[in-house]
mmCIF file of C-alpha atoms in Angstrom:
data_model
loop_
_atom_site.group_PDB
_atom_site.id
_atom_site.type_symbol
_atom_site.label_atom_id
_atom_site.label_comp_id
_atom_site.label_asym_id
_atom_site.label_seq_id
_atom_site.Cartn_x
_atom_site.Cartn_y
_atom_site.Cartn_z
ATOM 1 C CA MET A 1 0.000 0.000 0.000
ATOM 2 C CA GLY A 2 1.269 3.488 -0.746
ATOM 3 C CA LEU A 3 2.396 5.793 1.940
ATOM 4 C CA PHE A 4 -0.737 7.940 1.861
ATOM 5 C CA GLY A 5 -3.144 5.258 0.723
ATOM 6 C CA ARG A 6 -6.478 4.873 2.579
ATOM 7 C CA SER A 7 -6.710 2.023 4.998
ATOM 8 C CA GLY A 8 -9.105 -0.750 4.180
ATOM 9 C CA ARG A 9 -11.191 0.129 7.287
ATOM 10 C CA GLU A 10 -13.998 2.532 6.473
ATOM 11 C CA ASP A 11 -15.558 2.953 9.912
ATOM 12 C CA ASP A 12 -13.046 5.532 11.157
ATOM 13 C CA GLY A 13 -14.847 8.455 9.604
ATOM 14 C CA GLY A 14 -11.848 9.437 7.423
ATOM 15 C CA TYR A 15 -10.008 11.356 10.146
ATOM 16 C CA GLU A 16 -6.183 11.435 10.148
ATOM 17 C CA ASP A 17 -3.897 11.900 13.104
ATOM 18 C CA ASN A 18 -1.922 14.995 12.106
ATOM 19 C CA ALA A 19 -0.429 15.383 15.524
ATOM 20 C CA THR A 20 2.410 13.034 14.479
ATOM 21 C CA LEU A 21 3.485 15.312 11.662
ATOM 22 C CA THR A 22 6.296 17.795 12.055
ATOM 23 C CA GLY A 23 4.358 20.938 12.541
ATOM 24 C CA VAL A 24 1.024 21.925 13.919
ATOM 25 C CA GLY A 25 -1.886 20.377 12.100
ATOM 26 C CA GLY A 26 0.358 18.800 9.433
ATOM 27 C CA TYR A 27 1.997 22.028 8.248
ATOM 28 C CA GLU A 28 5.714 22.800 8.514
ATOM 29 C CA PRO A 29 6.892 25.291 11.119
ATOM 30 C CA ALA A 30 7.776 28.798 10.016
ATOM 31 C CA ASP A 31 11.564 28.155 10.265
ATOM 32 C CA ALA A 32 11.458 25.192 7.898
ATOM 33 C CA PRO A 33 14.117 25.671 5.149
ATOM 34 C CA GLY A 34 12.530 27.140 2.052
ATOM 35 C CA PHE A 35 9.569 24.790 1.606
ATOM 36 C CA PRO A 36 11.251 23.294 -1.468
ATOM 37 C CA ALA A 37 8.455 20.839 -1.945
ATOM 38 C CA ALA A 38 6.286 23.782 -2.886
ATOM 39 C CA GLY A 39 8.485 24.415 -5.927
ATOM 40 C CA TYR A 40 10.488 27.447 -4.758
ATOM 41 C CA GLY A 41 13.827 25.910 -3.561
ATOM 42 C CA THR A 42 16.890 24.254 -5.106
ATOM 43 C CA GLY A 43 15.959 21.240 -7.059
ATOM 44 C CA SER A 44 12.468 22.443 -7.630
ATOM 45 C CA PRO A 45 11.073 22.371 -11.148
ATOM 46 C CA VAL A 46 11.342 26.167 -11.411
ATOM 47 C CA SER A 47 14.944 26.556 -10.132
ATOM 48 C CA GLY A 48 16.619 24.994 -13.129
ATOM 49 C CA GLN A 49 19.207 23.346 -10.882
ATOM 50 C CA PRO A 50 19.325 19.649 -10.167
ATOM 51 C CA ALA A 51 18.999 18.523 -6.639
ATOM 52 C CA ALA A 52 22.184 17.365 -4.918
ATOM 53 C CA GLU A 53 22.642 13.637 -4.511
ATOM 54 C CA PRO A 54 23.151 12.755 -0.873
ATOM 55 C CA ALA A 55 25.935 10.436 0.079
ATOM 56 C CA ALA A 56 24.958 6.896 0.665
ATOM 57 C CA GLU A 57 25.168 5.763 4.239
ATOM 58 C CA PRO A 58 26.782 2.446 5.105
ATOM 59 C CA GLY A 59 24.323 -0.332 4.802
ATOM 60 C CA ARG A 60 21.650 2.018 3.504
ATOM 61 C CA GLY A 61 21.010 3.046 -0.043
ATOM 62 C CA PRO A 62 19.886 6.454 -1.233
ATOM 63 C CA TRP A 63 16.219 7.518 -0.961
ATOM 64 C CA PRO A 64 14.480 6.184 -4.001
ATOM 65 C CA ALA A 65 12.577 8.606 -6.154
ATOM 66 C CA GLN A 66 9.704 6.157 -6.294
ATOM 67 C CA ARG A 67 8.839 2.687 -5.338
ATOM 68 C CA GLU A 68 6.127 0.317 -6.200
ATOM 69 C CA LYS A 69 3.135 -0.529 -4.108
ATOM 70 C CA SER A 70 2.148 -4.074 -3.694
ATOM 71 C CA GLY A 71 0.589 -5.249 -6.900
ATOM 72 C CA GLY A 72 2.928 -3.171 -9.120
ATOM 73 C CA THR A 73 1.273 0.192 -8.539
ATOM 74 C CA PRO A 74 3.818 3.019 -8.244
ATOM 75 C CA GLY A 75 4.100 4.580 -4.831
ATOM 76 C CA TYR A 76 5.847 7.837 -4.023
ATOM 77 C CA ALA A 77 7.929 8.766 -1.030
ATOM 78 C CA GLU A 78 9.477 12.052 -0.043
ATOM 79 C CA ASP A 79 13.163 12.332 -0.943
ATOM 80 C CA PRO A 80 15.124 14.502 1.488
ATOM 81 C CA ALA A 81 17.230 15.735 -1.404
ATOM 82 C CA VAL A 82 14.111 17.041 -3.075
ATOM 83 C CA THR A 83 12.075 18.253 -0.149
ATOM 84 C CA GLY A 84 14.970 19.534 1.965
ATOM 85 C CA HIS A 85 13.740 17.852 5.125
ATOM 86 C CA ALA A 86 13.183 14.462 6.583
ATOM 87 C CA PRO A 87 10.196 12.528 5.293
ATOM 88 C CA ARG A 88 6.916 13.093 7.042
ATOM 89 C CA ALA A 89 5.794 10.611 9.600
ATOM 90 C CA ARG A 90 3.208 8.253 8.348
ATOM 91 C CA PRO A 91 -0.216 9.623 9.317
ATOM 92 C CA GLN A 92 -2.375 7.510 11.548
ATOM 93 C CA ARG A 93 -6.130 7.324 11.413
ATOM 94 C CA ILE A 94 -8.089 7.799 14.588
ATOM 95 C CA ARG A 95 -11.586 6.805 15.475
ATOM 96 C CA PRO A 96 -13.985 9.736 16.137
ATOM 97 C CA PRO A 97 -15.372 9.973 19.645
ATOM 98 C CA ALA A 98 -18.607 8.119 20.233
ATOM 99 C CA ARG A 99 -21.737 10.226 20.215
ATOM 100 C CA LEU A 100 -22.901 11.171 23.645
ATOM 101 C CA LYS A 101 -26.602 11.660 22.804
ATOM 102 C CA ARG A 102 -28.632 8.541 23.172
ATOM 103 C CA ARG A 103 -32.378 7.962 23.207
ATOM 104 C CA PRO A 104 -33.677 7.444 26.761
ATOM 105 C CA SER A 105 -34.426 3.846 27.492
ATOM 106 C CA ARG A 106 -37.925 2.530 28.071
ATOM 107 C CA ALA A 107 -37.095 1.833 31.685
ATOM 108 C CA LEU A 108 -36.280 5.516 32.212
ATOM 109 C CA TRP A 109 -39.653 6.591 30.801
ATOM 110 C CA ILE A 110 -41.452 4.103 33.045
ATOM 111 C CA LEU A 111 -39.588 5.467 36.059
ATOM 112 C CA VAL A 112 -40.585 9.044 35.157
ATOM 113 C CA ALA A 113 -44.239 8.018 34.763
ATOM 114 C CA VAL A 114 -44.255 6.251 38.143
ATOM 115 C CA ILE A 115 -42.779 9.312 39.850
ATOM 116 C CA ALA A 116 -45.364 11.608 38.205
ATOM 117 C CA LEU A 117 -48.225 9.369 39.322
ATOM 118 C CA GLY A 118 -46.880 9.294 42.834
ATOM 119 C CA VAL A 119 -46.679 13.094 42.989
ATOM 120 C CA ALA A 120 -50.243 13.435 41.628
ATOM 121 C CA ALA A 121 -51.579 10.960 44.190
ATOM 122 C CA MET A 122 -49.813 12.794 46.997
ATOM 123 C CA ASN A 123 -51.311 16.129 45.904
ATOM 124 C CA PHE A 124 -54.778 14.583 45.693
ATOM 125 C CA PHE A 125 -54.688 13.116 49.196
ATOM 126 C CA ASN A 126 -53.259 16.328 50.631
ATOM 127 C CA ALA A 127 -56.098 18.320 49.033
ATOM 128 C CA ALA A 128 -58.669 15.837 50.355
ATOM 129 C CA ARG A 129 -57.174 16.037 53.850
ATOM 130 C CA HIS A 130 -57.249 19.840 53.708
ATOM 131 C CA HIS A 131 -60.875 19.834 52.496
ATOM 132 C CA SER A 132 -62.001 17.491 55.258
ATOM 133 C CA ALA A 133 -60.217 19.599 57.848
ATOM 134 C CA SER A 134 -61.857 22.846 56.680
ATOM 135 C CA PRO A 135 -65.009 23.935 58.495
ATOM 136 C CA ALA A 136 -68.294 22.901 56.899
ATOM 137 C CA THR A 137 -70.076 25.502 54.789
ATOM 138 C CA PRO A 138 -72.847 26.991 56.868
ATOM 139 C CA SER A 139 -76.300 26.055 55.618
ATOM 140 C CA ARG A 140 -78.337 28.819 54.055
ATOM 141 C CA GLY A 141 -81.149 30.041 56.183
ATOM 142 C CA PRO A 142 -84.781 30.280 55.039
ATOM 143 C CA VAL A 143 -85.526 32.805 52.317
ATOM 144 C CA THR A 144 -88.595 34.982 52.400
ATOM 145 C CA TYR A 145 -90.340 35.486 49.069
ATOM 146 C CA GLN A 146 -92.776 38.322 48.473
ATOM 147 C CA PRO A 147 -95.222 37.638 45.615
ATOM 148 C CA GLU A 148 -96.046 40.506 43.307
ATOM 149 C CA PRO A 149 -99.372 42.294 43.671
ATOM 150 C CA HIS A 150 -102.077 41.159 41.279
ATOM 151 C CA LEU A 151 -105.502 42.245 40.184
ATOM 152 C CA VAL A 152 -108.544 40.653 41.702
ATOM 153 C CA VAL A 153 -111.783 40.496 39.765
ATOM 154 C CA PRO A 154 -114.952 39.100 41.364
ATOM 155 C CA ALA A 155 -116.483 35.992 39.796
ATOM 156 C CA VAL A 156 -119.967 36.217 38.277
ATOM 157 C CA VAL A 157 -120.727 32.479 38.694
ATOM 158 C CA ASP A 158 -121.456 31.543 42.263
ATOM 159 C CA GLY A 159 -118.798 29.360 43.853
ATOM 160 C CA TRP A 160 -116.405 29.655 40.904
ATOM 161 C CA SER A 161 -113.053 31.468 40.671
ATOM 162 C CA SER A 162 -112.233 34.238 38.224
ATOM 163 C CA VAL A 163 -109.279 34.236 35.819
ATOM 164 C CA ALA A 164 -108.408 37.839 34.920
ATOM 165 C CA ALA A 165 -106.120 39.408 32.360
ATOM 166 C CA ARG A 166 -102.931 41.078 33.613
ATOM 167 C CA ASP A 167 -104.499 44.521 33.380
ATOM 168 C CA GLY A 168 -107.905 43.267 34.554
ATOM 169 C CA SER A 169 -109.642 44.408 31.379
ATOM 170 C CA PHE A 170 -111.385 41.048 30.877
ATOM 171 C CA ALA A 171 -112.001 37.838 32.841
ATOM 172 C CA TYR A 172 -113.818 34.521 32.849
ATOM 173 C CA ASP A 173 -114.746 32.062 35.613
ATOM 174 C CA VAL A 174 -113.765 28.405 36.176
ATOM 175 C CA PRO A 175 -115.292 25.633 38.345
ATOM 176 C CA PRO A 176 -114.029 25.089 41.910
ATOM 177 C CA THR A 177 -111.911 22.071 40.892
ATOM 178 C CA TRP A 178 -110.000 24.175 38.379
ATOM 179 C CA THR A 179 -106.849 26.188 39.181
ATOM 180 C CA PRO A 180 -106.556 29.750 37.814
ATOM 181 C CA GLU A 181 -103.108 30.313 36.205
ATOM 182 C CA PRO A 182 -103.399 33.768 34.621
ATOM 183 C CA GLY A 183 -99.633 34.146 34.258
ATOM 184 C CA VAL A 184 -99.122 30.785 32.483
ATOM 185 C CA VAL A 185 -98.946 30.355 28.710
ATOM 186 C CA HIS A 186 -99.381 26.894 27.206
ATOM 187 C CA GLY A 187 -100.227 25.337 23.870
ATOM 188 C CA TRP A 188 -99.153 22.819 21.204
ATOM 189 C CA ASP A 189 -96.796 22.830 18.261
ATOM 190 C CA GLY A 190 -98.066 22.452 14.745
ATOM 191 C CA THR A 191 -98.676 19.098 13.082
ATOM 192 C CA GLY A 192 -99.400 17.941 9.565
ATOM 193 C CA ILE A 193 -103.065 18.892 9.976
ATOM 194 C CA SER A 194 -102.825 21.853 12.362
ATOM 195 C CA PRO A 195 -100.652 24.978 12.713
ATOM 196 C CA GLY A 196 -100.735 24.615 16.508
ATOM 197 C CA ILE A 197 -102.212 26.949 19.069
ATOM 198 C CA THR A 198 -101.014 29.052 22.035
ATOM 199 C CA LEU A 199 -103.206 30.063 24.973
ATOM 200 C CA SER A 200 -102.656 32.805 27.562
ATOM 201 C CA THR A 201 -104.536 33.888 30.729
ATOM 202 C CA THR A 202 -105.039 30.207 31.453
ATOM 203 C CA ALA A 203 -106.520 27.774 33.967
ATOM 204 C CA SER A 204 -106.172 24.008 34.307
ATOM 205 C CA VAL A 205 -107.762 20.955 35.936
ATOM 206 C CA GLY A 206 -106.219 17.595 36.867
ATOM 207 C CA ARG A 207 -102.635 18.582 36.072
ATOM 208 C CA GLY A 208 -100.167 15.718 36.323
ATOM 209 C CA TYR A 209 -102.500 12.750 35.858
ATOM 210 C CA CYS A 210 -100.814 9.584 34.550
ATOM 211 C CA GLY A 211 -97.534 10.793 36.037
ATOM 212 C CA SER A 212 -96.794 13.501 33.496
ATOM 213 C CA ASP A 213 -97.554 17.132 32.737
ATOM 214 C CA SER A 214 -100.807 16.094 31.115
ATOM 215 C CA ARG A 215 -104.037 17.465 32.476
ATOM 216 C CA HIS A 216 -107.697 16.574 32.358
ATOM 217 C CA GLY A 217 -108.507 19.935 30.863
ATOM 218 C CA GLY A 218 -107.637 23.585 30.506
ATOM 219 C CA SER A 219 -108.631 26.952 29.122
ATOM 220 C CA GLY A 220 -107.078 30.099 27.732
ATOM 221 C CA VAL A 221 -107.395 33.036 25.365
ATOM 222 C CA THR A 222 -106.022 33.383 21.819
ATOM 223 C CA THR A 223 -106.671 35.537 18.741
ATOM 224 C CA GLU A 224 -107.599 34.685 15.164
ATOM 225 C CA ASP A 225 -107.420 36.814 12.053
ATOM 226 C CA GLY A 226 -110.671 37.982 10.467
ATOM 227 C CA GLY A 227 -113.871 39.558 11.664
ATOM 228 C CA ASN A 228 -116.093 36.452 11.419
ATOM 229 C CA ALA A 229 -116.734 35.227 14.969
ATOM 230 C CA GLU A 230 -118.091 31.777 14.067
ATOM 231 C CA ALA A 231 -115.244 31.057 11.649
ATOM 232 C CA ALA A 232 -112.705 32.183 14.262
ATOM 233 C CA ALA A 233 -114.243 29.943 16.949
ATOM 234 C CA ARG A 234 -114.382 26.916 14.642
ATOM 235 C CA LYS A 235 -110.751 27.428 13.540
ATOM 236 C CA ALA A 236 -109.512 27.627 17.147
ATOM 237 C CA VAL A 237 -111.371 24.408 18.031
ATOM 238 C CA GLY A 238 -109.976 22.609 14.978
ATOM 239 C CA ASP A 239 -106.395 23.784 15.609
ATOM 240 C CA LEU A 240 -106.487 22.495 19.195
ATOM 241 C CA ILE A 241 -107.972 19.125 18.244
ATOM 242 C CA GLY A 242 -105.477 18.648 15.406
ATOM 243 C CA SER A 243 -102.523 19.431 17.702
ATOM 244 C CA ALA A 244 -103.528 17.797 21.007
ATOM 245 C CA TYR A 245 -105.331 14.608 20.051
ATOM 246 C CA ASP A 246 -104.960 11.505 17.909
ATOM 247 C CA PRO A 247 -105.173 12.333 14.169
ATOM 248 C CA GLY A 248 -107.502 9.350 13.800
ATOM 249 C CA ALA A 249 -109.916 10.596 16.451
ATOM 250 C CA LYS A 250 -113.561 11.051 15.522
ATOM 251 C CA VAL A 251 -114.676 14.719 15.715
ATOM 252 C CA THR A 252 -118.309 15.817 15.775
ATOM 253 C CA TYR A 253 -119.251 19.517 15.691
ATOM 254 C CA ALA A 254 -122.465 20.746 17.262
ATOM 255 C CA PRO A 255 -124.392 23.619 15.646
ATOM 256 C CA ALA A 256 -122.936 27.027 16.545
ATOM 257 C CA GLN A 257 -124.730 28.979 19.248
ATOM 258 C CA ASP A 258 -125.354 32.682 19.681
ATOM 259 C CA ALA A 259 -123.757 34.323 22.703
ATOM 260 C CA THR A 260 -123.148 37.777 24.093
ATOM 261 C CA VAL A 261 -120.183 39.424 25.801
ATOM 262 C CA GLN A 262 -120.795 42.160 28.347
ATOM 263 C CA LEU A 263 -118.277 44.982 28.042
ATOM 264 C CA GLU A 264 -118.114 47.997 30.340
ATOM 265 C CA THR A 265 -121.073 49.865 28.858
ATOM 266 C CA THR A 266 -122.251 47.719 25.957
ATOM 267 C CA THR A 267 -123.149 44.169 25.074
ATOM 268 C CA ARG A 268 -121.477 42.637 21.979
ATOM 269 C CA PRO A 269 -122.646 39.602 19.985
ATOM 270 C CA ALA A 270 -120.436 36.484 19.922
ATOM 271 C CA ARG A 271 -120.527 32.894 18.615
ATOM 272 C CA LEU A 272 -119.982 29.671 20.516
ATOM 273 C CA VAL A 273 -118.795 26.420 18.903
ATOM 274 C CA LEU A 274 -118.608 22.971 20.565
ATOM 275 C CA ALA A 275 -117.075 19.706 19.310
ATOM 276 C CA ASP A 276 -116.978 16.148 20.695
ATOM 277 C CA VAL A 277 -113.728 14.171 20.262
ATOM 278 C CA THR A 278 -113.686 10.374 20.580
ATOM 279 C CA GLN A 279 -110.352 8.534 20.702
ATOM 280 C CA GLY A 280 -109.646 4.810 20.471
ATOM 281 C CA GLY A 281 -106.844 2.706 21.894
ATOM 282 C CA THR A 282 -106.321 0.564 24.961
ATOM 283 C CA ASP A 283 -103.947 2.874 26.856
ATOM 284 C CA ALA A 284 -105.516 3.794 30.203
ATOM 285 C CA CYS A 285 -104.128 7.333 29.930
ATOM 286 C CA ILE A 286 -105.886 8.054 26.644
ATOM 287 C CA GLN A 287 -108.895 10.296 27.144
ATOM 288 C CA LYS A 288 -111.695 8.417 25.454
ATOM 289 C CA HIS A 289 -114.029 11.402 25.207
ATOM 290 C CA VAL A 290 -113.155 15.108 25.189
ATOM 291 C CA THR A 291 -115.274 18.246 24.798
ATOM 292 C CA VAL A 292 -113.635 21.200 23.065
ATOM 293 C CA GLY A 293 -115.373 24.569 22.842
ATOM 294 C CA ALA A 294 -114.663 28.177 21.886
ATOM 295 C CA LEU A 295 -116.388 31.536 22.182
ATOM 296 C CA ALA A 296 -115.295 34.261 19.751
ATOM 297 C CA LEU A 297 -115.864 38.011 19.932
ATOM 298 C CA ALA A 298 -115.127 39.601 16.573
ATOM 299 C CA THR A 299 -113.860 43.069 15.713
ATOM 300 C CA THR A 300 -113.358 44.469 12.231
ATOM 301 C CA THR A 301 -110.083 42.638 11.477
ATOM 302 C CA GLN A 302 -109.524 40.252 14.377
ATOM 303 C CA SER A 303 -111.395 37.998 16.782
ATOM 304 C CA VAL A 304 -110.628 37.312 20.448
ATOM 305 C CA VAL A 305 -111.348 33.659 21.293
ATOM 306 C CA LEU A 306 -111.732 31.878 24.660
ATOM 307 C CA VAL A 307 -110.983 28.140 24.243
ATOM 308 C CA VAL A 308 -111.849 25.250 26.622
ATOM 309 C CA TYR A 309 -110.920 21.540 26.447
ATOM 310 C CA THR A 310 -111.692 18.853 29.017
ATOM 311 C CA ASP A 311 -112.485 15.187 29.448
ATOM 312 C CA ASP A 312 -115.599 13.960 31.222
ATOM 313 C CA THR A 313 -114.309 15.099 34.647
ATOM 314 C CA THR A 314 -115.968 18.408 33.743
ATOM 315 C CA SER A 315 -119.513 18.285 32.397
ATOM 316 C CA ARG A 316 -120.574 19.700 29.043
ATOM 317 C CA ALA A 317 -122.913 22.111 30.849
ATOM 318 C CA ASP A 318 -119.970 23.524 32.864
ATOM 319 C CA VAL A 319 -117.986 23.944 29.658
ATOM 320 C CA VAL A 320 -120.780 26.107 28.213
ATOM 321 C CA ARG A 321 -121.120 28.067 31.492
ATOM 322 C CA LEU A 322 -117.356 28.730 31.517
ATOM 323 C CA LEU A 323 -117.419 30.053 27.936
ATOM 324 C CA ARG A 324 -120.394 32.322 28.540
ATOM 325 C CA SER A 325 -118.742 33.872 31.612
ATOM 326 C CA TYR A 326 -116.227 35.704 29.389
ATOM 327 C CA ARG A 327 -116.668 39.467 29.924
ATOM 328 C CA GLY A 328 -115.078 42.855 30.083
ATOM 329 C CA VAL A 329 -114.379 44.174 33.585
ATOM 330 C CA PRO A 330 -115.117 47.805 34.526
ATOM 331 C CA ALA A 331 -112.307 49.598 36.343
ATOM 332 C CA ALA A 332 -114.548 49.987 39.391
ATOM 333 C CA ASP A 333 -114.702 46.193 39.742
ATOM 334 C CA ARG A 334 -110.933 45.703 39.712
ATOM 335 C CA SER A 335 -108.865 45.693 42.875
ATOM 336 C CA THR A 336 -105.250 45.024 43.654
ATOM 337 C CA THR A 337 -104.137 42.648 46.364
ATOM 338 C CA THR A 338 -100.716 41.740 47.666
ATOM 339 C CA PRO A 339 -100.375 38.122 48.737
ATOM 340 C CA PRO A 340 -98.649 37.515 52.069
ATOM 341 C CA PRO A 341 -94.921 36.692 51.953
ATOM 342 C CA THR A 342 -93.884 33.069 51.956
ATOM 343 C CA THR A 343 -90.799 31.494 53.502
ATOM 344 C CA ARG A 344 -88.878 28.858 51.576
#
């Protein structure tokens, strides 16, 4: 192998040990004689003078200008007569330092996870101990609630209760078993056969039967477009039946009746419509028979309608009496009362 040939080992990274050369980093020191190997001294190709032949030493021949590598390939060596200094030491290859960065082992990650879980558990138990040691939150004392004042309108049907509008301008009466709920609004969403209906200034009877928010019956006020009282009453009845009951129920309308509504100083004509609803099915909670009625008082462009619906827990005669009790209330008949405070 030649003097500067690469070693057959390729895992050394190609680094050479220059520290064995005569100079720092493989370069000659500044006082080296003339750097003839660079072509500027005696015997260099540009000097025109042949290099001096050194005397042969006993037992040692002169430096050859070249020699052959193994296998017949020419190899070159530095001749002191040409370079002006002793031949360079043969460079040695060194192995680069092993990398220090290594991926953390799985065992290290497991150790870190165990430590983190231990710290979290310690914090949890410390917090629990602190919470149990803290004084209990004092219980809140009773709260007194003062209901708002409301209008009171006397009933016109003996033994019944009145349900009055917020401003007391109109009212109607309900049987003793019914509960006035003038501040409650209820109704039904539309279906394929009905647009739905919404009732205000309401009352109810038998709320919560069959373990739900169902009721045996109820009442309330709505409005319909148009100045035809009978048409408005019939539409309100049909909208409620189509929204609240089985689409396959049998509906029978009775002939419309004349009615009157007493206002403050006048009496206005109105129309009353009743319908019987019969439902099938074996469910015990299905109301087999329902009476739905409406009384409409028409103006030029709109009709005010009082609607009632109930099963047989309220008689048909009481349904008609309830509808006919709808009236305007003179200011002299309205009074304001403040319910007593309640403690909860």
